Short mmCIF file of C-alpha atoms and ligand atoms in Angstrom, two decimals:
data_model
loop_
_atom_site.label_atom_id
_atom_site.label_comp_id
_atom_site.label_asym_id
_atom_site.label_seq_id
_atom_site.Cartn_x
_atom_site.Cartn_y
_atom_site.Cartn_z
CA UNK A 1 2.47 -8.01 46.55
CA UNK A 2 5.86 -9.39 47.55
CA UNK A 3 8.55 -9.28 44.90
CA UNK A 4 10.63 -11.97 46.66
CA UNK A 5 12.10 -14.39 44.17
CA UNK A 6 11.76 -12.04 41.21
CA UNK A 7 14.67 -11.41 38.83
CA UNK A 8 15.87 -7.83 38.37
CA UNK A 9 16.90 -7.86 34.70
CA UNK A 10 15.38 -4.60 33.44
CA UNK A 11 12.97 -2.00 34.83
CA UNK A 12 10.44 -3.17 32.21
CA UNK A 13 9.50 -5.94 34.64
CA UNK A 14 8.45 -3.56 37.43
CA UNK A 15 5.58 -1.10 37.72
CA UNK A 16 6.20 2.58 38.37
CA UNK A 17 4.95 2.07 41.94
CA UNK A 18 7.30 -0.89 42.50
CA UNK A 19 10.21 1.25 41.29
CA UNK A 20 9.16 4.11 43.59
CA UNK A 21 8.89 1.61 46.47
CA UNK A 22 12.50 0.51 45.85
CA UNK A 23 13.60 4.17 45.71
CA UNK A 24 11.88 4.88 49.03
CA UNK A 25 13.30 1.73 50.60
CA UNK A 26 16.77 2.83 49.47
CA UNK A 27 16.24 6.26 51.05
CA UNK A 28 15.08 4.59 54.28
CA UNK A 29 18.02 2.15 54.38
CA UNK A 30 20.39 5.08 53.77
CA UNK A 31 18.91 7.06 56.68
CA UNK A 32 19.18 4.03 58.97
CA UNK A 33 22.81 3.44 57.92
CA UNK A 34 23.66 7.10 58.62
CA UNK A 35 21.94 6.88 62.04
CA UNK A 36 23.91 3.76 62.94
CA UNK A 37 20.80 1.55 62.91
CA UNK A 38 21.62 -1.94 61.63
CA UNK A 39 19.39 -3.50 58.94
CA UNK A 40 20.32 -7.21 58.85
CA UNK A 41 17.36 -8.27 56.71
CA UNK A 42 19.46 -10.71 54.66
CA UNK A 43 21.35 -12.27 57.57
CA UNK A 44 22.82 -15.63 56.58
CA UNK A 45 22.28 -15.04 52.85
CA UNK A 46 24.94 -14.96 50.14
CA UNK A 47 25.11 -13.11 46.83
CA UNK A 48 27.30 -14.45 44.01
CA UNK A 49 28.61 -11.62 41.80
CA UNK A 50 29.76 -12.64 38.29
CA UNK A 51 31.85 -10.02 36.48
CA UNK A 52 32.89 -10.28 32.84
CA UNK A 53 33.51 -6.51 32.61
CA UNK A 54 35.37 -4.09 34.89
CA UNK A 55 33.68 -2.31 37.79
CA UNK A 56 34.44 -0.02 40.70
CA UNK A 57 31.04 1.16 41.95
CA UNK A 58 28.86 -1.87 41.20
CA UNK A 59 31.27 -4.38 42.69
CA UNK A 60 32.07 -2.44 45.84
CA UNK A 61 28.52 -1.24 46.52
CA UNK A 62 26.93 -4.68 46.09
CA UNK A 63 29.60 -6.27 48.29
CA UNK A 64 29.40 -3.63 51.02
CA UNK A 65 25.61 -3.50 50.67
CA UNK A 66 25.28 -7.23 51.24
CA UNK A 67 27.50 -6.91 54.31
CA UNK A 68 25.33 -4.06 55.63
CA UNK A 69 22.23 -6.26 55.17
CA UNK A 70 23.85 -8.96 57.30
CA UNK A 71 24.84 -11.29 54.46
CA UNK A 72 27.97 -11.88 52.43
CA UNK A 73 28.97 -11.52 48.78
CA UNK A 74 31.36 -13.46 46.56
CA UNK A 75 33.28 -11.79 43.72
CA UNK A 76 33.41 -14.21 40.78
CA UNK A 77 35.45 -13.09 37.78
CA UNK A 78 34.76 -14.90 34.53
CA UNK A 79 38.54 -15.09 34.14
CA UNK A 80 38.52 -17.56 37.01
CA UNK A 81 35.11 -19.22 36.68
CA UNK A 82 34.80 -22.28 34.44
CA UNK A 83 32.47 -20.13 32.25
CA UNK A 84 35.69 -18.62 30.89
CA UNK A 85 36.76 -22.12 29.80
CA UNK A 86 33.46 -22.96 28.16
CA UNK A 87 31.16 -24.30 30.92
CA UNK A 88 27.63 -23.43 29.74
CA UNK A 89 25.73 -20.60 31.43
CA UNK A 90 22.79 -22.93 32.03
CA UNK A 91 24.99 -25.29 34.05
CA UNK A 92 26.66 -22.45 35.95
CA UNK A 93 23.18 -21.11 36.83
CA UNK A 94 22.05 -24.40 38.33
CA UNK A 95 25.31 -25.02 40.20
CA UNK A 96 25.45 -21.53 41.74
CA UNK A 97 21.77 -21.83 42.71
CA UNK A 98 22.73 -24.72 45.02
CA UNK A 99 25.15 -22.44 46.93
CA UNK A 100 23.97 -18.84 46.88
CA UNK A 101 20.68 -16.98 47.49
CA UNK A 102 21.04 -14.49 44.64
CA UNK A 103 23.26 -13.88 41.61
CA UNK A 104 24.38 -10.49 40.31
CA UNK A 105 25.95 -10.53 36.85
CA UNK A 106 27.73 -7.92 34.71
CA UNK A 107 28.41 -9.07 31.17
CA UNK A 108 28.11 -8.17 27.47
CA UNK A 109 25.11 -10.00 26.06
CA UNK A 110 21.74 -9.35 27.67
CA UNK A 111 20.59 -12.72 26.29
CA UNK A 112 23.23 -14.42 28.47
CA UNK A 113 21.69 -12.79 31.55
CA UNK A 114 18.23 -13.94 30.47
CA UNK A 115 19.56 -17.47 30.04
CA UNK A 116 21.20 -17.37 33.47
CA UNK A 117 17.93 -16.19 34.99
CA UNK A 118 15.92 -18.84 33.16
CA UNK A 119 18.06 -21.64 34.61
CA UNK A 120 18.80 -20.21 38.07
CA UNK A 121 16.50 -21.07 40.97
CA UNK A 122 17.52 -17.88 42.80
CA UNK A 123 16.91 -14.22 41.81
CA UNK A 124 19.27 -12.84 39.18
CA UNK A 125 20.20 -9.13 39.21
CA UNK A 126 21.53 -7.44 36.08
CA UNK A 127 24.62 -5.44 37.03
CA UNK A 128 24.97 -4.08 33.46
CA UNK A 129 24.76 -5.55 29.97
CA UNK A 130 25.37 -3.98 26.57
CA UNK A 131 21.66 -3.08 26.52
CA UNK A 132 20.64 -2.14 30.07
CA UNK A 133 21.95 -0.84 33.41
CA UNK A 134 18.87 -0.91 35.67
CA UNK A 135 20.52 -0.92 39.13
CA UNK A 136 22.17 2.40 38.25
CA UNK A 137 18.78 3.93 37.51
CA UNK A 138 17.37 3.07 40.95
CA UNK A 139 20.34 4.98 42.43
CA UNK A 140 19.74 7.82 39.97
CA UNK A 141 16.08 8.08 40.96
CA UNK A 142 17.04 8.14 44.65
CA UNK A 143 19.42 11.01 43.83
CA UNK A 144 16.77 12.96 41.90
CA UNK A 145 14.21 12.42 44.68
CA UNK A 146 16.74 13.68 47.27
CA UNK A 147 17.77 16.77 45.29
CA UNK A 148 14.46 17.69 43.64
CA UNK A 149 11.92 16.29 46.13
CA UNK A 150 9.93 14.47 43.45
CA UNK A 151 10.18 12.17 40.42
CA UNK A 152 6.84 12.68 38.66
CA UNK A 153 6.94 15.74 36.42
CA UNK A 154 10.74 16.13 36.58
CA UNK A 155 12.21 17.42 33.32
CA UNK A 156 15.20 15.24 32.46
CA UNK A 157 17.68 15.47 29.57
CA UNK A 158 20.17 12.82 28.50
CA UNK A 159 22.86 13.95 26.06
CA UNK A 160 25.38 11.70 24.30
CA UNK A 161 25.48 8.04 23.30
CA UNK A 162 22.18 6.16 23.02
CA UNK A 163 23.49 3.24 25.08
CA UNK A 164 22.62 0.91 27.97
CA UNK A 165 22.24 3.91 30.32
CA UNK A 166 19.95 5.71 27.88
CA UNK A 167 17.72 2.64 27.58
CA UNK A 168 17.40 2.12 31.32
CA UNK A 169 16.92 5.85 32.04
CA UNK A 170 14.15 6.09 29.41
CA UNK A 171 12.35 3.05 30.85
CA UNK A 172 12.75 4.05 34.50
CA UNK A 173 12.07 7.74 33.89
CA UNK A 174 8.96 6.99 31.84
CA UNK A 175 7.59 4.54 34.42
CA UNK A 176 7.80 7.10 37.23
CA UNK A 177 6.24 9.91 35.15
CA UNK A 178 9.24 12.04 34.22
CA UNK A 179 9.57 14.06 31.02
CA UNK A 180 12.62 12.51 29.37
CA UNK A 181 14.40 14.14 26.44
CA UNK A 182 17.27 12.29 24.75
CA UNK A 183 19.71 13.92 22.30
CA UNK A 184 22.18 11.71 20.41
CA UNK A 185 24.01 12.08 17.10
CA UNK A 186 22.80 10.27 13.99
CA UNK A 187 23.99 6.65 14.11
CA UNK A 188 24.15 6.63 17.92
CA UNK A 189 20.45 6.86 18.75
CA UNK A 190 18.91 4.51 21.33
CA UNK A 191 17.23 1.29 20.14
CA UNK A 192 13.92 2.39 18.52
CA UNK A 193 12.02 -0.55 20.01
CA UNK A 194 13.05 0.54 23.51
CA UNK A 195 12.14 4.17 22.70
CA UNK A 196 8.67 3.02 21.57
CA UNK A 197 8.24 0.93 24.72
CA UNK A 198 9.33 3.81 26.95
CA UNK A 199 6.87 6.11 25.15
CA UNK A 200 4.12 3.59 25.88
CA UNK A 201 5.08 3.59 29.60
CA UNK A 202 5.13 7.40 29.58
CA UNK A 203 1.65 7.54 28.07
CA UNK A 204 0.45 5.42 31.02
CA UNK A 205 2.27 7.44 33.71
CA UNK A 206 1.63 10.95 32.37
CA UNK A 207 5.30 11.47 31.50
CA UNK A 208 6.91 11.74 28.09
CA UNK A 209 9.90 10.45 26.12
CA UNK A 210 11.23 12.44 23.16
CA UNK A 211 14.34 11.66 21.13
CA UNK A 212 16.19 14.23 19.01
CA UNK A 213 19.63 15.17 17.72
CA UNK A 214 20.04 18.69 19.15
CA UNK A 215 21.54 18.65 22.68
CA UNK A 216 20.62 22.32 23.26
CA UNK A 217 16.98 21.61 22.49
CA UNK A 218 17.02 18.66 24.92
CA UNK A 219 18.65 20.59 27.78
CA UNK A 220 16.58 23.80 27.50
CA UNK A 221 14.74 24.36 30.82
CA UNK A 222 15.32 20.92 32.38
CA UNK A 223 15.81 20.00 36.07
CA UNK A 224 18.36 17.26 35.42
CA UNK A 225 21.15 16.95 32.83
CA UNK A 226 22.67 13.47 32.42
CA UNK A 227 25.47 12.12 30.27
CA UNK A 228 27.63 8.99 29.99
CA UNK A 229 30.82 7.91 28.25
CA UNK A 230 30.88 8.02 24.45
CA UNK A 231 32.64 4.63 24.32
CA UNK A 232 31.18 1.98 26.60
CA UNK A 233 32.94 -1.16 27.77
CA UNK A 234 33.52 -3.31 24.70
CA UNK A 235 33.67 -0.29 22.34
CA UNK A 236 37.29 0.69 23.07
CA UNK A 237 38.34 0.17 19.43
CA UNK A 238 35.73 2.72 18.26
CA UNK A 239 36.95 5.45 20.62
CA UNK A 240 38.44 7.79 18.00
CA UNK A 241 35.59 7.43 15.51
CA UNK A 242 33.15 8.11 18.32
CA UNK A 243 35.02 11.18 19.56
CA UNK A 244 34.50 12.73 16.10
CA UNK A 245 30.85 11.68 15.90
CA UNK A 246 30.08 13.19 19.30
CA UNK A 247 31.62 16.62 18.64
CA UNK A 248 29.19 19.23 19.98
CA UNK A 249 27.72 16.87 22.59
CA UNK A 250 30.10 17.74 25.45
CA UNK A 251 28.18 18.91 28.53
CA UNK A 252 30.04 22.13 29.37
CA UNK A 253 29.09 25.22 31.38
CA UNK A 254 27.47 26.88 28.37
CA UNK A 255 25.29 23.80 27.87
CA UNK A 256 24.40 23.67 31.59
CA UNK A 257 23.38 27.36 31.43
CA UNK A 258 20.50 26.35 29.12
CA UNK A 259 18.95 24.17 31.85
CA UNK A 260 17.09 25.60 34.86
CA UNK A 261 19.40 27.66 37.13
CA UNK A 262 19.04 25.03 39.88
CA UNK A 263 19.45 22.05 37.53
CA UNK A 264 21.64 19.17 38.70
CA UNK A 265 24.28 17.39 36.62
CA UNK A 266 24.42 13.59 36.77
CA UNK A 267 26.74 10.91 35.35
CA UNK A 268 26.81 7.20 36.20
CA UNK A 269 30.65 7.34 36.17
CA UNK A 270 33.36 6.62 35.21
CA UNK A 271 33.52 10.07 33.53
CA UNK A 272 35.98 11.08 30.82
CA UNK A 273 36.66 14.79 31.31
CA UNK A 274 37.09 16.77 28.12
CA UNK A 275 34.87 14.36 26.18
CA UNK A 276 31.26 13.85 27.32
CA UNK A 277 31.68 16.40 30.16
CA UNK A 278 34.12 19.13 31.12
CA UNK A 279 36.09 19.15 34.35
CA UNK A 280 34.34 22.43 35.19
CA UNK A 281 30.88 20.85 35.11
CA UNK A 282 32.03 17.72 36.97
CA UNK A 283 33.47 19.85 39.77
CA UNK A 284 30.66 22.47 39.78
CA UNK A 285 28.13 23.02 42.56
CA UNK A 286 25.46 21.62 40.20
CA UNK A 287 27.24 18.26 39.97
CA UNK A 288 25.75 15.53 42.19
CA UNK A 289 27.79 12.67 40.72
CA UNK A 290 29.28 11.53 44.03
CA UNK A 291 25.89 11.55 45.80
CA UNK A 292 24.74 9.48 42.85
CA UNK A 293 27.65 7.04 43.26
CA UNK A 294 26.97 6.83 47.01
CA UNK A 295 23.35 6.00 46.31
CA UNK A 296 24.35 2.86 44.39
CA UNK A 297 25.02 1.34 47.82
CA UNK A 298 21.54 2.05 49.16
CA UNK A 299 19.79 1.31 45.84
CA UNK A 300 21.43 -2.10 45.69
CA UNK A 301 20.46 -2.86 49.29
CA UNK A 302 16.87 -1.94 48.40
CA UNK A 303 16.92 -4.16 45.30
CA UNK A 304 18.43 -7.12 47.18
CA UNK A 305 16.06 -6.70 50.13
CA UNK A 306 13.15 -6.63 47.67
CA UNK A 307 13.93 -9.68 45.53
CA UNK A 308 16.07 -11.90 47.80
N1 CP B 1 28.37 3.30 37.22
C1 CP B 1 28.90 2.06 37.29
O1 CP B 1 28.24 1.06 37.05
O2 CP B 1 30.20 2.04 37.68
P1 CP B 1 31.18 0.79 37.67
O3 CP B 1 31.43 0.43 36.22
O4 CP B 1 32.42 1.27 38.36
O5 CP B 1 30.52 -0.35 38.40
N1 NVA B 2 27.72 2.91 29.28
C1 NVA B 2 28.80 2.57 30.19
C2 NVA B 2 28.32 2.55 31.61
C3 NVA B 2 29.38 2.26 32.62
C4 NVA B 2 28.85 2.17 34.03
C5 NVA B 2 29.36 1.22 29.80
O1 NVA B 2 28.59 0.31 29.48
O2 NVA B 2 30.58 1.07 29.79
#
């Protein structure tokens, strides 16, 4: 069934097979790009990209990705859009829909993205909210498939803050049949409703989702170790409190030694060395963080080619 016209707000809205199809399409588009084969499947189309938060990877990879698909992309900062001066999201959605063929948005409130999608006539892609970061997970699954040769049955550990990344990794991982373990300190656990939902998906796919406090227990014997910043965008004021709360959750070489010897280390980036991860782990042979960043480009092309 074609997914053209669908919004890409969270991975909840896609089946495990649809996610795997996007992963495989991303791998195929990457191979074609490397071979110099053009893939202008969105020729003549335009993506509007609304940013209310900072970005390096998401902005550049969506813009370059759209170019590689034969279309063009517009960077729209909320500092410059009339949204910043109070124009309602529902009006912005309908106006932009008259100009562009798809809208990517990075903002704080997930409800704002849902409202944008409800009023837009074109597909809306979530480029990160306080609750979810689904485009990152498609790139992460491409990276795991490339390095481990499979997704189903992969043992995956996430250590650190139970944040937007955690939520999207649990949902995506569960849908494709991975065994996902999440270790976060008390007070920084992922949203229990999303944990329960991910556990339901895992029961259907043959995977599992387990949440705990002990990072060593989570990492023991896994194929993939993942972490993210302890203070996400919008939480800058909590930085010091969080640094204390997350003591013992740094992914260092001793922690990595608990995983399988051939385990890979992943991070969505930007990384803060000395906090959630050491420089040694970031720069180690196990670290695939730059492959992961590269795969944002091909993941986003796959997502756009699927829904636009
Ligand atoms: N990982 C990620 O989304 O990076 P940016 O914030 O640079 O887009
Ligand atoms: N959790 C981080 C991810 C950055 C890509 C944040 O929201 O800031």
